[in-house]
CSV table of C-alpha atoms in Angstrom, one decimal:
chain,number,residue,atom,x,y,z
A,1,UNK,CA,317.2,31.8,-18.5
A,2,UNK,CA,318.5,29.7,-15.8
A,3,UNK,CA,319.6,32.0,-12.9
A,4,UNK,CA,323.2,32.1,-11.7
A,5,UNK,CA,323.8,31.5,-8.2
A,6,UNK,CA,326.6,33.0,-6.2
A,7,UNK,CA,329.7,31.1,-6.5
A,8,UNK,CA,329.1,29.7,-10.2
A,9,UNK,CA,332.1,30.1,-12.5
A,10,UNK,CA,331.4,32.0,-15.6
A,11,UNK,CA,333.3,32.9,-18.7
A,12,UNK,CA,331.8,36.4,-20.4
A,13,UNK,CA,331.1,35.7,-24.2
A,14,UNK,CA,334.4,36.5,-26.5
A,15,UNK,CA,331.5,38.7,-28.7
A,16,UNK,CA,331.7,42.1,-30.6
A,17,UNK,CA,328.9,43.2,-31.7
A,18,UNK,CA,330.4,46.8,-32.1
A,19,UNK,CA,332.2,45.3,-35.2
A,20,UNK,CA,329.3,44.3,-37.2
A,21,UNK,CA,327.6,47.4,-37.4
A,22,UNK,CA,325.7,50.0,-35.1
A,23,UNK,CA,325.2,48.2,-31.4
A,24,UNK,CA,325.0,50.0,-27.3
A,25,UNK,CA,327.2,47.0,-25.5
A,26,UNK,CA,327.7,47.2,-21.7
A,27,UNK,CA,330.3,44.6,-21.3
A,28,UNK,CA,333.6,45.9,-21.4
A,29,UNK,CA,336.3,45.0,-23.6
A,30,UNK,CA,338.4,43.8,-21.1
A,31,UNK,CA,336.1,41.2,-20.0
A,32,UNK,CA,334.9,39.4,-22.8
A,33,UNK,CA,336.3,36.0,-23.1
A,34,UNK,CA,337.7,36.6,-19.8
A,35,UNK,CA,336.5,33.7,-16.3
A,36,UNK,CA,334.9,35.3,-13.4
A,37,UNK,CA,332.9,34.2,-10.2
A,38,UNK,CA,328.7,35.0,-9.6
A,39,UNK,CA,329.5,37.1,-6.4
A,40,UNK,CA,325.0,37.9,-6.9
A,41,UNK,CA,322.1,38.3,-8.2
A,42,UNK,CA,321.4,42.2,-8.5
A,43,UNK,CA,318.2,42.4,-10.2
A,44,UNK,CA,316.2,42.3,-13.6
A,45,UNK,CA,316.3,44.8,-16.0
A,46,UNK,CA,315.3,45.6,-19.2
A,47,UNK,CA,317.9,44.9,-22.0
A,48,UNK,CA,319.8,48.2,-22.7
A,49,UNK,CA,320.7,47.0,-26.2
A,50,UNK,CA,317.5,47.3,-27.4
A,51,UNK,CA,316.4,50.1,-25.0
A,52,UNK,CA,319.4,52.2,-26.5
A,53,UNK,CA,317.8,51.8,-29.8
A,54,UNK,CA,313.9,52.3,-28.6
A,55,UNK,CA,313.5,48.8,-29.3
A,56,UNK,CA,311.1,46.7,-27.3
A,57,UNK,CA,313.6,45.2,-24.7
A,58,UNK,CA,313.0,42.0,-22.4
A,59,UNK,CA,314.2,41.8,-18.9
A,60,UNK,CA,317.1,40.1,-18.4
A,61,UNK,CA,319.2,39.4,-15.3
A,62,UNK,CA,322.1,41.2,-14.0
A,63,UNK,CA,324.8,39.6,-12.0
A,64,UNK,CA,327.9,41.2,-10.0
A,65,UNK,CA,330.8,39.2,-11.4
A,66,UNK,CA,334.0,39.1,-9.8
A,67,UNK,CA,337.5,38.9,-11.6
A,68,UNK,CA,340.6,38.5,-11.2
A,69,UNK,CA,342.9,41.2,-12.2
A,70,UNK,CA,346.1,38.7,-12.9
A,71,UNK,CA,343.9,37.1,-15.3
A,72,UNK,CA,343.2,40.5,-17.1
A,73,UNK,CA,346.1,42.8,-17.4
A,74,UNK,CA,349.6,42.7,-17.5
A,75,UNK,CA,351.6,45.4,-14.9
A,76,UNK,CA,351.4,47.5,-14.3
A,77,UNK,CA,348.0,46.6,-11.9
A,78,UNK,CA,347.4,47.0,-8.5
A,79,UNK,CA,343.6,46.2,-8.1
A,80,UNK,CA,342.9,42.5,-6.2
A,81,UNK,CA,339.5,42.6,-7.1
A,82,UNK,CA,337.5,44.0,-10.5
A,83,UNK,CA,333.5,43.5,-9.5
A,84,UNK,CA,331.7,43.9,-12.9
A,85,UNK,CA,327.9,44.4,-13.4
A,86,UNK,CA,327.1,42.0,-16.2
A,87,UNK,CA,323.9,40.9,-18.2
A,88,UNK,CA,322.9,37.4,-18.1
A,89,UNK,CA,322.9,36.7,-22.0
A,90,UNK,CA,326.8,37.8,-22.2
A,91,UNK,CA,327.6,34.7,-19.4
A,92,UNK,CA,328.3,31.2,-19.8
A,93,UNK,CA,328.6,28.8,-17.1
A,94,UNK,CA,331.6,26.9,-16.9
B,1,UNK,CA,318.7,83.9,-46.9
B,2,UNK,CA,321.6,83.1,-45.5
B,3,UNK,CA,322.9,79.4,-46.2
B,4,UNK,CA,322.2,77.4,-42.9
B,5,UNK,CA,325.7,76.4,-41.0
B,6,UNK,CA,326.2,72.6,-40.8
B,7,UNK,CA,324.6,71.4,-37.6
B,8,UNK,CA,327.8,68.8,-36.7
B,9,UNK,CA,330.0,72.0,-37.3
B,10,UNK,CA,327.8,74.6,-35.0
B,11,UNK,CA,329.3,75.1,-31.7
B,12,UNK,CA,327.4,73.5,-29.4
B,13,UNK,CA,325.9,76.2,-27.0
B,14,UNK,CA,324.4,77.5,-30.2
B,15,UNK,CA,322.9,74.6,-31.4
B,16,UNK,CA,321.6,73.8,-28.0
B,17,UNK,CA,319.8,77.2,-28.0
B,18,UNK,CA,318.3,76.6,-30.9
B,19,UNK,CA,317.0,72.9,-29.8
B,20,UNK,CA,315.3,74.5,-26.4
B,21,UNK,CA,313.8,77.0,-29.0
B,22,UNK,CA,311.9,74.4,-31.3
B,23,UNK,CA,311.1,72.3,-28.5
B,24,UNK,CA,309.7,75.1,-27.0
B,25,UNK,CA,307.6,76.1,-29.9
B,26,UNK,CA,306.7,72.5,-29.9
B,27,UNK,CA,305.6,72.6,-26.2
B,28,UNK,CA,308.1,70.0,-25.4
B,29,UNK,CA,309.7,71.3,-22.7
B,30,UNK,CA,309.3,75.1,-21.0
B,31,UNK,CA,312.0,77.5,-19.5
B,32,UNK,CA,310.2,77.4,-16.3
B,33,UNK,CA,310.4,73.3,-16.3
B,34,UNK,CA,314.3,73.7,-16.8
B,35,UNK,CA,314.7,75.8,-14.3
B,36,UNK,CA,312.4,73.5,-11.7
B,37,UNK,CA,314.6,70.6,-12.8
B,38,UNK,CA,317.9,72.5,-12.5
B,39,UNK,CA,317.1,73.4,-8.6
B,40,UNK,CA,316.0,69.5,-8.2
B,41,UNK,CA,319.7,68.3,-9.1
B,42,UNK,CA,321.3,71.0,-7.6
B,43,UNK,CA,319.8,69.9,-4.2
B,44,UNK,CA,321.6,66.6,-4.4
B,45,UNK,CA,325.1,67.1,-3.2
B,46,UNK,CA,327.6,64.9,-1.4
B,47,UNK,CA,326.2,66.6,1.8
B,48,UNK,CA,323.0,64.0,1.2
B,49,UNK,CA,325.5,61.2,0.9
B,50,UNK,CA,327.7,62.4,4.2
B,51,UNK,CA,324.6,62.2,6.4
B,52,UNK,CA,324.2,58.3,5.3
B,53,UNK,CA,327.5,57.8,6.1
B,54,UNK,CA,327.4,59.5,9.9
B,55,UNK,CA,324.1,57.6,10.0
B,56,UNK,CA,326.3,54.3,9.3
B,57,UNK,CA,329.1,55.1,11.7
B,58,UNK,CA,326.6,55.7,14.7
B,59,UNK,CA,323.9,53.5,14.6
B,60,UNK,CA,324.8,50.5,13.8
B,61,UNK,CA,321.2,48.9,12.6
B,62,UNK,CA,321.2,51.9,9.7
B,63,UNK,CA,324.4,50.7,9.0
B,64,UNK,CA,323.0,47.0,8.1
B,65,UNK,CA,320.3,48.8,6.2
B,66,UNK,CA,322.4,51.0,3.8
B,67,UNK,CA,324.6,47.7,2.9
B,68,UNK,CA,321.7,45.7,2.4
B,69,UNK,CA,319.6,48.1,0.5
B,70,UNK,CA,321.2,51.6,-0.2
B,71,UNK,CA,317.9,53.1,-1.8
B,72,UNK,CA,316.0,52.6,1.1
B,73,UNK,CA,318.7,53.8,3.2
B,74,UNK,CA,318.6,57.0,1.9
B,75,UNK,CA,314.9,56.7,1.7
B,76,UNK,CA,314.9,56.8,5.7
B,77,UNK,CA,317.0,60.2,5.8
B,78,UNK,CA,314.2,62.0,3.4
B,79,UNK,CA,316.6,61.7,0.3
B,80,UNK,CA,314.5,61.2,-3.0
B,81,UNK,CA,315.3,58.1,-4.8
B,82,UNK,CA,311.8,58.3,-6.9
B,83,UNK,CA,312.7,57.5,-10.2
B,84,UNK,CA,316.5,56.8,-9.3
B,85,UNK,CA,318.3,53.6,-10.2
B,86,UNK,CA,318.8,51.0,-7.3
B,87,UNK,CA,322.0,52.1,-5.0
B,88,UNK,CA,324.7,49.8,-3.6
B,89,UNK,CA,327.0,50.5,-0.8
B,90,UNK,CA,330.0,49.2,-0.6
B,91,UNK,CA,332.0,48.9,3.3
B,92,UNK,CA,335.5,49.6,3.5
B,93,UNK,CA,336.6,48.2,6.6
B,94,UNK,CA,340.2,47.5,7.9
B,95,UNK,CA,342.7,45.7,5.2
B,96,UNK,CA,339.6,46.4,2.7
B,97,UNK,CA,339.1,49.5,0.2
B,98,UNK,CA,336.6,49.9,-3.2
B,99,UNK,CA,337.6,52.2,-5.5
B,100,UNK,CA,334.0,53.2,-8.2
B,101,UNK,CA,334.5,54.0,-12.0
B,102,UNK,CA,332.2,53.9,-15.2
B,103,UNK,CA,334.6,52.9,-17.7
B,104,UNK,CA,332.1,53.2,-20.1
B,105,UNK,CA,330.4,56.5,-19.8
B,106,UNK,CA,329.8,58.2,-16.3
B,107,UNK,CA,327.5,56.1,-14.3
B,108,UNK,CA,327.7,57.6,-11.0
B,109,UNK,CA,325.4,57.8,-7.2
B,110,UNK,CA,323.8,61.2,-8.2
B,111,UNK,CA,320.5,60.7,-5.9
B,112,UNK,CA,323.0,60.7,-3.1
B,113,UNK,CA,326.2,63.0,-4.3
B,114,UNK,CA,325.1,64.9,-7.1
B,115,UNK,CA,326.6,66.0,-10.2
B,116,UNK,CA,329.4,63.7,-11.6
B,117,UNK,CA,332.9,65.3,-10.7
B,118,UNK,CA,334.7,66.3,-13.4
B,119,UNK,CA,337.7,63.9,-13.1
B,120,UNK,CA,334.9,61.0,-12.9
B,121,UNK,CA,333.8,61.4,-16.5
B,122,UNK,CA,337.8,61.4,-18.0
B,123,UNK,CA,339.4,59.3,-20.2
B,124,UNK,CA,342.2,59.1,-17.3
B,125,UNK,CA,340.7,58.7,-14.9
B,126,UNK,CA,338.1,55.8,-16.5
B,127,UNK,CA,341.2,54.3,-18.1
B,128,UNK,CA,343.7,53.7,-15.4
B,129,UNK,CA,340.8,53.1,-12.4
B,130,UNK,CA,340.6,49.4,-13.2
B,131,UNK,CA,343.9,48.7,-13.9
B,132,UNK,CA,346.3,51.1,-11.7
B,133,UNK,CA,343.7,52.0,-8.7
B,134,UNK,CA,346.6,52.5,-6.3
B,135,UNK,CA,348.4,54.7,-9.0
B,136,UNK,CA,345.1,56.7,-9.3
B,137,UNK,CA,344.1,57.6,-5.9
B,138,UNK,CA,347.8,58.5,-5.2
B,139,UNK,CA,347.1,61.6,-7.1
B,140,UNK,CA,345.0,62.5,-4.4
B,141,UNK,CA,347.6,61.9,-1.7
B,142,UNK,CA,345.9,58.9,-0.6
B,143,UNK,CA,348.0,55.8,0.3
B,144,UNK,CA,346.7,52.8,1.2
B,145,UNK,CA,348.6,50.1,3.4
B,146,UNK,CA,350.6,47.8,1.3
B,147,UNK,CA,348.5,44.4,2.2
B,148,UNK,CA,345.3,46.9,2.2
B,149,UNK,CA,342.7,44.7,-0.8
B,150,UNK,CA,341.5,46.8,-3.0
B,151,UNK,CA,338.1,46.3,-5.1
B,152,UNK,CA,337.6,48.4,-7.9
B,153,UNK,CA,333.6,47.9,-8.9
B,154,UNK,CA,333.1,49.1,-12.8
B,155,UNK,CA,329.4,50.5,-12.3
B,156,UNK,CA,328.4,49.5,-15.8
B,157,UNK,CA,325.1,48.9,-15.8
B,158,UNK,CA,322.0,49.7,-13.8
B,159,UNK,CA,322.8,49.8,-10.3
B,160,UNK,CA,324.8,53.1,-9.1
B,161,UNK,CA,327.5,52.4,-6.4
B,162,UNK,CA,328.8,54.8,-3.2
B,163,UNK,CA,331.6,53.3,-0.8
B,164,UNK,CA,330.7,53.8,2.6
B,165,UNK,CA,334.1,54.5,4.3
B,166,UNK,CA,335.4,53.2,7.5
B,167,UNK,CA,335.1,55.9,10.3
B,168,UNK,CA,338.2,57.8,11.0
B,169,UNK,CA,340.5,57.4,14.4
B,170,UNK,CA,340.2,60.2,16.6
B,171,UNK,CA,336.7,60.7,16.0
B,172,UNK,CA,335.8,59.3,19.3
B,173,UNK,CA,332.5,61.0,20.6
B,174,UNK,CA,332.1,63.3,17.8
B,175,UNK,CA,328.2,63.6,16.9
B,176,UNK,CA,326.6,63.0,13.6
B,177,UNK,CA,326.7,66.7,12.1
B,178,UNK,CA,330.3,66.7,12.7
B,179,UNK,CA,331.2,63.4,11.8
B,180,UNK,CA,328.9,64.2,8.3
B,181,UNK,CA,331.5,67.1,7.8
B,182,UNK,CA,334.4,64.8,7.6
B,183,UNK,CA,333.2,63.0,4.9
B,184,UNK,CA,334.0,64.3,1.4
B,185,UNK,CA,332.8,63.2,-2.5
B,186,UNK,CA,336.0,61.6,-3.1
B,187,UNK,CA,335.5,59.6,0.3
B,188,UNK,CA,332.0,58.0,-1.0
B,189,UNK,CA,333.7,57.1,-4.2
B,190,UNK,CA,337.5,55.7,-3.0
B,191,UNK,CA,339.4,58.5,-3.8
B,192,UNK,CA,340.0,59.7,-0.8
B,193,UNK,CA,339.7,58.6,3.2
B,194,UNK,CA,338.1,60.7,5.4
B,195,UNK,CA,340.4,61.6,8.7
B,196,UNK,CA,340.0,64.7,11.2
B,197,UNK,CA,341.7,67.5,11.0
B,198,UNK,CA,342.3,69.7,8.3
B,199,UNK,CA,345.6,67.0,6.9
B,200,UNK,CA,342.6,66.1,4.3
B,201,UNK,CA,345.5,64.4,2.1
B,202,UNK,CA,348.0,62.6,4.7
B,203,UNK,CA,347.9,58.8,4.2
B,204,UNK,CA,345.5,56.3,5.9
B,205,UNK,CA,347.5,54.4,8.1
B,206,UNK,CA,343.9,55.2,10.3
B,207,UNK,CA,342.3,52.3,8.4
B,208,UNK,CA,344.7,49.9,10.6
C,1,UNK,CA,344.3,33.6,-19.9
C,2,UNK,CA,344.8,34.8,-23.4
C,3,UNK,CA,348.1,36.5,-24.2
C,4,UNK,CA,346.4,39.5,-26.1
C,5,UNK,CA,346.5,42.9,-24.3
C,6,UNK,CA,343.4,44.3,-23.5
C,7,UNK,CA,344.5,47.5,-23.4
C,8,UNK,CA,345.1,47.2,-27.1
C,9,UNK,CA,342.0,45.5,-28.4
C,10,UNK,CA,341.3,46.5,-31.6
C,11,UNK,CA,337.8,45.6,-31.5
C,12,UNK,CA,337.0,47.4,-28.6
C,13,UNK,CA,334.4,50.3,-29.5
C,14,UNK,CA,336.5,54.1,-28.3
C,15,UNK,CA,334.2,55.2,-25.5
C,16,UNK,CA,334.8,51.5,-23.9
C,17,UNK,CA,337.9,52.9,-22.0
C,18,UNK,CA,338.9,50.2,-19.4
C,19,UNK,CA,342.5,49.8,-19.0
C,20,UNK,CA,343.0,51.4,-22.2
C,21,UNK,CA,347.0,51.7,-23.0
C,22,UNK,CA,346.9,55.2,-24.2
C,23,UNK,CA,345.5,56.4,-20.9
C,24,UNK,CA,347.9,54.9,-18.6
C,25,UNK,CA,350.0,57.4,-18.3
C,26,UNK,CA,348.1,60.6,-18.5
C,27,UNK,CA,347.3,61.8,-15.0
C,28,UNK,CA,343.9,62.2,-13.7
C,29,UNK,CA,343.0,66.1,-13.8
C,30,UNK,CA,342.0,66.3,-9.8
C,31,UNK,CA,340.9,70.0,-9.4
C,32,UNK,CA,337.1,70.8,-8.8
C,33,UNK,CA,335.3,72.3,-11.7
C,34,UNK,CA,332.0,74.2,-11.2
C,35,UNK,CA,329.7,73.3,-14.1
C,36,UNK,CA,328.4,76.1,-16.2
C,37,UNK,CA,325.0,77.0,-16.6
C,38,UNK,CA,324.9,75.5,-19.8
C,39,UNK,CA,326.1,72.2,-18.1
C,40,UNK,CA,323.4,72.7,-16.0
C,41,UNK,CA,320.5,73.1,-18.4
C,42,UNK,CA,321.6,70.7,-20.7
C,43,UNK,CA,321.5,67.9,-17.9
C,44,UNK,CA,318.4,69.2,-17.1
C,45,UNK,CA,316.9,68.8,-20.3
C,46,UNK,CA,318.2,64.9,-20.5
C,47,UNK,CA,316.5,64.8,-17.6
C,48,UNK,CA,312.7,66.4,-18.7
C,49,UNK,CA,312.9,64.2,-22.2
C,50,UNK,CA,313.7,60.8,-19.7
C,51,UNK,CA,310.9,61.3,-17.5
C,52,UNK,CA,308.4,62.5,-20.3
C,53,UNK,CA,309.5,59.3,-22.7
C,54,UNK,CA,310.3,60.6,-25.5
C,55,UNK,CA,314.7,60.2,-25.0
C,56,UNK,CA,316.0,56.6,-22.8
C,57,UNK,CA,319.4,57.9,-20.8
C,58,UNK,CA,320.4,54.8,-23.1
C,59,UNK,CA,319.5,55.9,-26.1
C,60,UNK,CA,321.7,58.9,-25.3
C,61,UNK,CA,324.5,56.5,-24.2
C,62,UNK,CA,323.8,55.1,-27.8
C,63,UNK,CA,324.2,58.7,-29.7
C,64,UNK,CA,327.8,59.8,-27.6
C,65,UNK,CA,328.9,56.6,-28.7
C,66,UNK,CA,328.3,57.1,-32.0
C,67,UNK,CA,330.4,60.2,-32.1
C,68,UNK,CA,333.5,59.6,-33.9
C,69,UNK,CA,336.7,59.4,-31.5
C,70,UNK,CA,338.4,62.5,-32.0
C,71,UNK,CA,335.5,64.5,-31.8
C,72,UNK,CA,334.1,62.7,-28.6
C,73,UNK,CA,337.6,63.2,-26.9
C,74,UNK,CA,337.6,66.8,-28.4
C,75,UNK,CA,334.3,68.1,-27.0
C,76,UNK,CA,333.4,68.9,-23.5
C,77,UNK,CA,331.0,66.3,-21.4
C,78,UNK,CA,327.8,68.0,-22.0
C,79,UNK,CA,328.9,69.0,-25.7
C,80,UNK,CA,329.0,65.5,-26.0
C,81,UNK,CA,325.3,65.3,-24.9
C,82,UNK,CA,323.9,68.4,-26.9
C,83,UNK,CA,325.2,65.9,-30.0
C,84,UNK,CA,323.4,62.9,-28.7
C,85,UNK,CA,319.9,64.6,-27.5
C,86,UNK,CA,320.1,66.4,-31.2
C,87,UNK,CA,321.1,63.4,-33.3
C,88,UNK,CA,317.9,61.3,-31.4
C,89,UNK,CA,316.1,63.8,-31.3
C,90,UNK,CA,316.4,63.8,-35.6
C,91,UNK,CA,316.4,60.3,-35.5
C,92,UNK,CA,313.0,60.0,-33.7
C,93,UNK,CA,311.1,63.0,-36.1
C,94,UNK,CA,310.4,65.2,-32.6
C,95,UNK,CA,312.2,67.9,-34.2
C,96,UNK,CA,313.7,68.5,-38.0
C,97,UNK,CA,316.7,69.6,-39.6
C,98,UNK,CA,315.2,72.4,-40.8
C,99,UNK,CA,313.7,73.7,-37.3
C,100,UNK,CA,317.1,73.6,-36.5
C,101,UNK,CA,318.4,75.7,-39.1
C,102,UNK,CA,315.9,78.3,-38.8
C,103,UNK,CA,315.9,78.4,-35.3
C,104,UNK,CA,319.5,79.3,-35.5
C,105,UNK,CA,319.6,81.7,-38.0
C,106,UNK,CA,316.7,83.4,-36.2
C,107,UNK,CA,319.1,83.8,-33.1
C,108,UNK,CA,321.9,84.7,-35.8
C,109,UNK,CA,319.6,87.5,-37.5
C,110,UNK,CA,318.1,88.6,-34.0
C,111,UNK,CA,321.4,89.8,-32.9
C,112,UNK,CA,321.1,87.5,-29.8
């Protein structure tokens, strides 16, 4: 997988794989489908949706994504910043 | 032979009892390795976490180390990280506050505070973090400047995160075991600010 | 930006509690609680089945999740956790139904 550098803009996959069945998702809700910005790189880790079901798991890269919280909620909201540890496979680049 | 209760409906402690008994008859785990593992956590406090953050406020090359790699940070003031997930600190600084949650379970800096607070791990408190963060830490009595930018950082995956707080006014020449008793769990998460004094609560126009 | 509420998403799995509506308005319960000695060892014992690898802190992420919602906002953190370790536990044949059983009424008929 191509790495995502700091700055890229992303969108997070509009997916729910906790509607078709038995899944271990670490994207939030209130992300998916939502834009954000690489703020980094944080590492490689094994993938905890397979891990969760002690399935072999390949390493996958985890970014810190920035949002913005205008483009999540409505108000009430008084956060300026969400930073969101996200997996790789759940971001597209725009 | 008494029919055996539903396991879903047995209270909890019970059936907990009974799983350390078959795993103990299965030499799975042992009372005395419970016990050993108990002490382990319960020597990782906020206190661990407090040093790091005197550390920061004094010496100015720790400080670069614990925002560039919190793990080793630690590492340098003897605090086990062995086994631990990676650790990021995040700076507060003037005009610029983080706020921690785990909206999705209870993700949290134990190597270097310990056991999850209770209010960390509710519904509340995971809820209204990410959405209403000024709301939230006002029910601690902490208010933040009106143009103060606040980050909230949703630990959701493998790194665990500690805020590193900016160093209080009035703290002028105070050494590193007292400034280490300033700092509080709520501090190291966003909560709270540290300030002097025993006004633990009173708002942090000492950011400015 | 998509007009849907977030806080309302349907879809959304119950532990994934991120600006969830129904929250908003409950306060946050600041006082300090001291965690029991059951807490205690059953945080412990996560920890012994991690490092030996027989239970992932993921797979037990996996079996809270699985609890359904009233129940997981009904029971206490680490009852949340005795459910999990137990239903892996079953899942992965380390330990059986039946053990279970007679490991409890053993305690039940033993007056402990």
């Amino acid at each position: 997988m191509t790495r995502l550098g700091p700055g890229t803009r992303v969108i997070v996959r509009d997916d729910w794989p906790e509607t078709r069945g038995e899944a271990h998702i670490r994207t939030p809700h209130y992300v998916r489908g939502r834009e954000g910005v690489v703020v980094r790189h944080l590492g490689n880790f094994p993938n905890p949706e397979d891990l969760a079901f002690a399935r072999p798991a390949a390493t996958v890269p985890l970014y810190h994504v920035r949002f913005d919280p205008n483009t999540l909620w409505p108000p009430p909201r008084s956060a300026d910043v969400l930073l969101v540890e996200i997996f790789g496979h759940w971001l597209e680049a725009r | 032979m008494t029919t055996p209760p539903d396991l879903l409906a047995t209270p909890a402690e019970a059936l907990f009892a009974a799983l350390l008994d078959v795993l103990a008859a299965k030499g799975v785990v042992r009372e005395a390795e419970l016990a050993a593992r108990i002490a382990a956590t319960d020597a990782a406090s906020p206190a661990q976490g407090a040093r790091m953050v005197a550390r920061a406020w004094v010496d100015p090359t720790y400080r670069a180390l614990m925002l560039a790699d919190g793990t080793r940070a630690a590492e340098a003031l003897g605090i086990p990280m062995l086994g631990a997930p990676p650790l990021g600190v995040l700076e507060n600084r003037p005009g610029l506050h983080h706020l921690v949650v785990c909206t999705l379970c209870s993700c949290y800096p134990r190597a270097v505070l310990g056991y999850p607070p209770f209010w960390f791990k509710s519904a509340a408190y995971r809820a209204r973090a990410v959405r209403d963060p000024r709301g939230v830490i006002a029910e601690w009595g902490t208010m933040l400047a009106p143009d103060t930018e606040i980050v909230v950082v949703d630990s959701t995956a493998d790194y665990r995160w500690m805020v590193l707080p900016s160093r209080p006014d009035g703290t002028d020449g105070w050494d590193e075991a007292a400034l280490a008793a300033l700092v509080r769990e709520g501090d190291m998460i966003g909560v709270t600010v540290p300030s002097p004094g025993p006004a633990r609560a009173r708002p942090s126009a000492a950011t400015g | 930006m998509s007009g849907s509420e977030p806080g309302q998403n349907p879809k959304r799995a119950h532990h994934d509690l991120g600006g969830v509506a129904k929250f908003l308005c409950e306060r946050v319960d600041t006082a300090p609680y001291a965690l029991t000695l059951f807490d205690r060892r059953v945080d412990a014992l996560r920890q012994i089945l991690g490092a030996s690898g027989i239970m992932r802190v993921d797979e037990l992420r996996r079996g809270i999740e699985a609890i359904p919602e009233v129940e997981y906002h009904r029971l206490s953190y680490y009852q949340r956790w005795v459910r999990s370790i137990v239903d892996n536990l079953l899942r992965k044949r380390i330990i059986t139904a039946a053990e279970l059983w007679a490991a409890l009424a053993a305690r039940d008929g033993g007056g402990q």
